[in-house]
Amino acid sequence: MGIFDYKEKIEDYFVEMDDAYKLRNFPKGFFASQVKRWRNGWLYCVFSMALFFYILTIMISGFLKNGIAIRSFQDFFNIARILGFIIISAILFIPLMKMWRTNKIKGESEVIEKYMKSSGMSQSDLQEFARQVMEPGTKRIWLKGEAYSLGGRDTGIMTRDFIWFQRFWCVLRKRDIKMICFYESTNTEYSRGGGIGLYHLWIELLVDKERKISAMTEKAAGEFLIEFIRESSPEVDTMEGRVLTEEEHEKFYEK
């Protein structure tokens, strides 16, 4: 595999798709599956909002049934809380509907058009990617391992000539990739015991400032990916495998 020495196996992060997986996930082709994915996401949002309003209606009905006379501070607090829920829900629901009107996707042609804009590719290039997805040798990518990726996070597809990650509406041609870099990020998650600092390692594949994809990764998985990209783009800049800090990564794009 090149210059790197691994204890991990490549199969931990890159698994060849079998026919059963392709038929289950892409029965009508890659872009048809993306239409379904987008619609399912919106159905989930609408269902969540509908469930929230249903629960809210039950709460309001209870108050109306028992009378809304304010007899104590607790009554006032409960009414204020319900009104607050209604206002916050409206604030969230309005931009959601605006986003729906702006980004609504009717079918496969609209999905392809969206990918054309973000990927800088022609329709024929994207159709070639979709065709290669169904070819033997196409790999599923799990840069954080299978257990992490089962939730749909940072999974991708690598064909003979292209690479794609689930979080992005973007396909990159491997030979066009100019740079691959590692960078780190930290965030704090709070619980009753206090804040816990979480460290994340990312890998970013860049064609230009507009066309790039990134995903959380294990170091070995990222290095395996670099070797795959080098097969198509031998001159790709890897910054010698150095991990950029958050500040260095931000300043890189400021330049």
Short mmCIF file of C-alpha atoms in Angstrom, two decimals:
data_model
loop_
_atom_site.label_atom_id
_atom_site.label_comp_id
_atom_site.label_asym_id
_atom_site.label_seq_id
_atom_site.Cartn_x
_atom_site.Cartn_y
_atom_site.Cartn_z
CA MET A 1 0.00 0.00 0.00
CA GLY A 2 2.94 2.42 -0.09
CA ILE A 3 4.85 4.34 2.55
CA PHE A 4 2.53 3.74 5.52
CA ASP A 5 2.80 0.91 8.02
CA TYR A 6 -0.57 -0.19 9.43
CA LYS A 7 -1.85 -2.49 12.12
CA GLU A 8 -5.39 -1.90 10.87
CA LYS A 9 -6.68 -3.71 7.80
CA ILE A 10 -7.91 -1.85 4.76
CA GLU A 11 -11.15 -3.84 4.98
CA ASP A 12 -11.92 -2.03 8.25
CA TYR A 13 -12.59 1.14 6.26
CA PHE A 14 -13.10 0.21 2.58
CA VAL A 15 -15.49 -2.61 1.72
CA GLU A 16 -16.39 -3.71 -1.78
CA MET A 17 -20.12 -3.51 -2.48
CA ASP A 18 -21.80 -6.78 -3.30
CA ASP A 19 -24.75 -7.12 -5.65
CA ALA A 20 -27.24 -7.53 -2.79
CA TYR A 21 -26.17 -4.17 -1.29
CA LYS A 22 -26.44 -2.40 -4.64
CA LEU A 23 -29.91 -3.77 -5.34
CA ARG A 24 -31.09 -2.88 -1.84
CA ASN A 25 -29.75 0.70 -1.85
CA PHE A 26 -29.75 1.64 -5.54
CA PRO A 27 -32.55 -0.39 -7.15
CA LYS A 28 -33.25 2.40 -9.67
CA GLY A 29 -29.76 3.90 -9.75
CA PHE A 30 -27.69 6.26 -7.60
CA PHE A 31 -29.52 9.53 -8.34
CA ALA A 32 -32.95 7.98 -7.85
CA SER A 33 -31.75 6.91 -4.38
CA GLN A 34 -30.72 10.52 -3.68
CA VAL A 35 -34.25 11.73 -4.49
CA LYS A 36 -35.59 9.21 -1.97
CA ARG A 37 -33.00 10.25 0.62
CA TRP A 38 -33.90 13.94 0.27
CA ARG A 39 -37.65 13.28 0.47
CA ASN A 40 -37.24 11.00 3.50
CA GLY A 41 -35.32 13.77 5.27
CA TRP A 42 -38.14 16.23 4.70
CA LEU A 43 -40.77 13.69 5.74
CA TYR A 44 -38.87 13.19 8.99
CA CYS A 45 -38.82 16.97 9.61
CA VAL A 46 -42.52 17.36 8.83
CA PHE A 47 -43.44 14.36 10.98
CA SER A 48 -41.39 15.73 13.90
CA MET A 49 -43.09 19.13 13.63
CA ALA A 50 -46.53 17.53 13.34
CA LEU A 51 -45.89 15.39 16.43
CA PHE A 52 -44.71 18.44 18.35
CA PHE A 53 -47.82 20.44 17.44
CA TYR A 54 -50.02 17.45 18.31
CA ILE A 55 -48.53 17.27 21.81
CA LEU A 56 -48.85 21.03 22.11
CA THR A 57 -52.52 20.84 21.15
CA ILE A 58 -53.17 18.26 23.87
CA MET A 59 -51.51 20.52 26.44
CA ILE A 60 -53.55 23.55 25.36
CA SER A 61 -56.76 21.50 25.34
CA GLY A 62 -56.06 20.46 28.91
CA PHE A 63 -55.73 24.08 29.98
CA LEU A 64 -58.93 25.07 28.19
CA LYS A 65 -60.82 22.18 29.75
CA ASN A 66 -59.68 23.11 33.24
CA GLY A 67 -60.02 26.84 32.68
CA ILE A 68 -57.17 29.27 32.12
CA ALA A 69 -57.80 31.51 35.10
CA ILE A 70 -54.50 32.53 36.63
CA ARG A 71 -54.72 31.64 40.29
CA SER A 72 -51.02 31.44 41.09
CA PHE A 73 -47.57 32.10 39.71
CA GLN A 74 -47.39 28.45 38.63
CA ASP A 75 -50.47 28.92 36.42
CA PHE A 76 -48.89 32.00 34.87
CA PHE A 77 -45.64 30.11 34.29
CA ASN A 78 -47.43 27.19 32.60
CA ILE A 79 -49.37 29.49 30.24
CA ALA A 80 -46.20 31.45 29.42
CA ARG A 81 -44.38 28.21 28.69
CA ILE A 82 -47.07 27.07 26.23
CA LEU A 83 -47.05 30.43 24.47
CA GLY A 84 -43.27 30.24 24.30
CA PHE A 85 -43.45 26.80 22.68
CA ILE A 86 -45.88 28.13 20.07
CA ILE A 87 -43.68 31.15 19.26
CA ILE A 88 -40.47 29.09 19.04
CA SER A 89 -42.21 26.48 16.85
CA ALA A 90 -43.41 29.19 14.47
CA ILE A 91 -39.91 30.70 14.32
CA LEU A 92 -38.49 27.29 13.39
CA PHE A 93 -41.31 26.28 11.05
CA ILE A 94 -41.31 29.40 8.84
CA PRO A 95 -37.66 29.13 7.66
CA LEU A 96 -38.19 25.39 7.23
CA MET A 97 -40.96 26.07 4.74
CA LYS A 98 -38.88 28.76 3.01
CA MET A 99 -36.05 26.25 2.66
CA TRP A 100 -38.51 23.75 1.21
CA ARG A 101 -39.62 26.23 -1.47
CA THR A 102 -36.03 27.19 -2.28
CA ASN A 103 -34.49 23.71 -2.38
CA LYS A 104 -37.44 21.50 -3.24
CA ILE A 105 -36.48 18.64 -5.52
CA LYS A 106 -39.12 17.14 -7.79
CA GLY A 107 -37.19 14.28 -9.30
CA GLU A 108 -33.96 12.81 -10.61
CA SER A 109 -33.25 15.60 -13.13
CA GLU A 110 -33.35 18.22 -10.35
CA VAL A 111 -30.98 16.13 -8.22
CA ILE A 112 -28.53 15.85 -11.11
CA GLU A 113 -28.75 19.60 -11.70
CA LYS A 114 -27.95 20.22 -8.01
CA TYR A 115 -24.92 17.91 -8.27
CA MET A 116 -23.80 19.61 -11.51
CA LYS A 117 -23.65 22.98 -9.73
CA SER A 118 -21.81 21.74 -6.65
CA SER A 119 -19.46 19.34 -8.47
CA GLY A 120 -18.62 21.46 -11.51
CA MET A 121 -19.29 18.49 -13.76
CA SER A 122 -21.40 17.88 -16.82
CA GLN A 123 -24.47 15.68 -16.78
CA SER A 124 -22.62 13.00 -18.75
CA ASP A 125 -19.81 12.96 -16.14
CA LEU A 126 -22.33 12.44 -13.35
CA GLN A 127 -24.13 9.75 -15.33
CA GLU A 128 -20.77 8.02 -15.70
CA PHE A 129 -20.29 8.19 -11.91
CA ALA A 130 -23.76 6.67 -11.41
CA ARG A 131 -22.88 3.90 -13.87
CA GLN A 132 -19.58 3.17 -12.09
CA VAL A 133 -21.38 2.91 -8.73
CA MET A 134 -23.00 -0.28 -10.04
CA GLU A 135 -19.72 -1.71 -11.39
CA PRO A 136 -17.74 -4.51 -9.67
CA GLY A 137 -14.99 -3.11 -7.45
CA THR A 138 -16.95 -0.08 -6.18
CA LYS A 139 -16.21 0.44 -2.50
CA ARG A 140 -18.16 1.70 0.50
CA ILE A 141 -16.11 4.07 2.65
CA TRP A 142 -16.24 3.95 6.48
CA LEU A 143 -13.47 6.31 7.58
CA LYS A 144 -14.44 5.99 11.25
CA GLY A 145 -15.13 2.27 11.04
CA GLU A 146 -18.37 0.41 10.46
CA ALA A 147 -19.82 0.89 13.97
CA TYR A 148 -19.62 4.70 13.74
CA SER A 149 -20.91 4.79 10.17
CA LEU A 150 -24.01 2.68 10.77
CA GLY A 151 -25.79 5.89 11.77
CA GLY A 152 -25.15 7.27 8.27
CA ARG A 153 -22.32 9.51 9.41
CA ASP A 154 -19.29 10.10 7.20
CA THR A 155 -19.98 7.23 4.86
CA GLY A 156 -19.13 7.42 1.19
CA ILE A 157 -18.64 5.65 -2.12
CA MET A 158 -15.46 5.31 -4.16
CA THR A 159 -15.65 4.12 -7.76
CA ARG A 160 -12.91 3.63 -10.29
CA ASP A 161 -12.74 7.37 -11.09
CA PHE A 162 -14.93 9.20 -8.54
CA ILE A 163 -15.47 9.70 -4.83
CA TRP A 164 -18.57 10.88 -2.90
CA PHE A 165 -19.55 11.32 0.76
CA GLN A 166 -23.10 11.13 2.08
CA ARG A 167 -23.06 14.50 3.85
CA PHE A 168 -22.35 16.38 0.59
CA TRP A 169 -24.27 16.97 -2.63
CA CYS A 170 -20.93 16.80 -4.43
CA VAL A 171 -18.98 14.26 -6.48
CA LEU A 172 -15.23 14.65 -7.08
CA ARG A 173 -13.23 13.09 -9.88
CA LYS A 174 -10.19 11.52 -8.24
CA ARG A 175 -7.71 12.72 -10.84
CA ASP A 176 -8.88 16.34 -10.32
CA ILE A 177 -8.08 16.37 -6.58
CA LYS A 178 -5.23 18.80 -5.96
CA MET A 179 -4.82 18.49 -2.19
CA ILE A 180 -5.68 16.20 0.70
CA CYS A 181 -5.10 17.39 4.25
CA PHE A 182 -5.80 16.28 7.77
CA TYR A 183 -7.11 18.81 10.26
CA GLU A 184 -8.39 18.66 13.81
CA SER A 185 -11.34 20.14 15.64
CA THR A 186 -12.57 20.17 19.21
CA ASN A 187 -15.99 20.79 20.65
CA THR A 188 -17.47 20.66 24.13
CA GLU A 189 -20.48 18.57 25.07
CA TYR A 190 -22.23 19.44 28.31
CA SER A 191 -23.99 17.17 30.78
CA ARG A 192 -24.85 17.29 34.46
CA GLY A 193 -21.27 16.39 35.27
CA GLY A 194 -19.96 19.39 33.35
CA GLY A 195 -18.34 19.91 29.96
CA ILE A 196 -16.39 17.22 28.10
CA GLY A 197 -13.96 18.24 25.37
CA LEU A 198 -14.18 16.01 22.28
CA TYR A 199 -11.37 15.78 19.73
CA HIS A 200 -12.10 15.00 16.07
CA LEU A 201 -9.72 14.26 13.20
CA TRP A 202 -10.91 15.23 9.72
CA ILE A 203 -9.66 14.63 6.21
CA GLU A 204 -10.42 17.06 3.40
CA LEU A 205 -10.23 16.46 -0.35
CA LEU A 206 -9.95 19.62 -2.38
CA VAL A 207 -10.25 20.37 -6.09
CA ASP A 208 -10.63 24.12 -5.56
CA LYS A 209 -12.14 26.42 -2.94
CA GLU A 210 -15.69 25.65 -4.08
CA ARG A 211 -15.30 21.94 -4.73
CA LYS A 212 -14.23 20.05 -1.62
CA ILE A 213 -15.50 17.36 0.70
CA SER A 214 -14.44 16.45 4.23
CA ALA A 215 -15.24 13.72 6.72
CA MET A 216 -14.25 12.62 10.20
CA THR A 217 -11.67 9.86 10.00
CA GLU A 218 -9.23 7.58 11.75
CA LYS A 219 -5.62 8.40 10.83
CA ALA A 220 -4.98 5.00 9.23
CA ALA A 221 -8.21 5.23 7.19
CA GLY A 222 -7.21 8.68 5.91
CA GLU A 223 -3.79 7.37 4.90
CA PHE A 224 -5.36 4.45 3.06
CA LEU A 225 -7.55 6.99 1.23
CA ILE A 226 -4.49 9.04 0.28
CA GLU A 227 -2.96 5.98 -1.36
CA PHE A 228 -6.16 5.34 -3.34
CA ILE A 229 -6.20 8.96 -4.58
CA ARG A 230 -2.51 8.81 -5.51
CA GLU A 231 -3.28 6.00 -7.94
CA SER A 232 -5.29 8.51 -10.02
CA SER A 233 -3.54 11.73 -9.01
CA PRO A 234 0.15 11.00 -8.27
CA GLU A 235 1.02 14.68 -7.75
CA VAL A 236 -1.67 15.36 -5.15
CA ASP A 237 -0.41 17.55 -2.28
CA THR A 238 -0.84 15.76 1.07
CA MET A 239 1.07 18.31 3.21
CA GLU A 240 3.26 15.33 4.16
CA GLY A 241 0.45 13.93 6.28
CA ARG A 242 0.64 16.80 8.78
CA VAL A 243 -2.48 17.49 10.86
CA LEU A 244 -3.52 21.16 10.69
CA THR A 245 -4.90 22.88 13.75
CA GLU A 246 -8.34 24.52 13.54
CA GLU A 247 -6.68 27.93 13.23
CA GLU A 248 -4.32 26.78 10.46
CA HIS A 249 -7.21 25.22 8.56
CA GLU A 250 -9.28 28.42 8.76
CA LYS A 251 -6.34 30.61 7.70
CA PHE A 252 -5.67 28.29 4.76
CA TYR A 253 -9.03 29.26 3.25
CA GLU A 254 -8.59 32.92 4.11
CA LYS A 255 -5.62 32.88 1.74
#
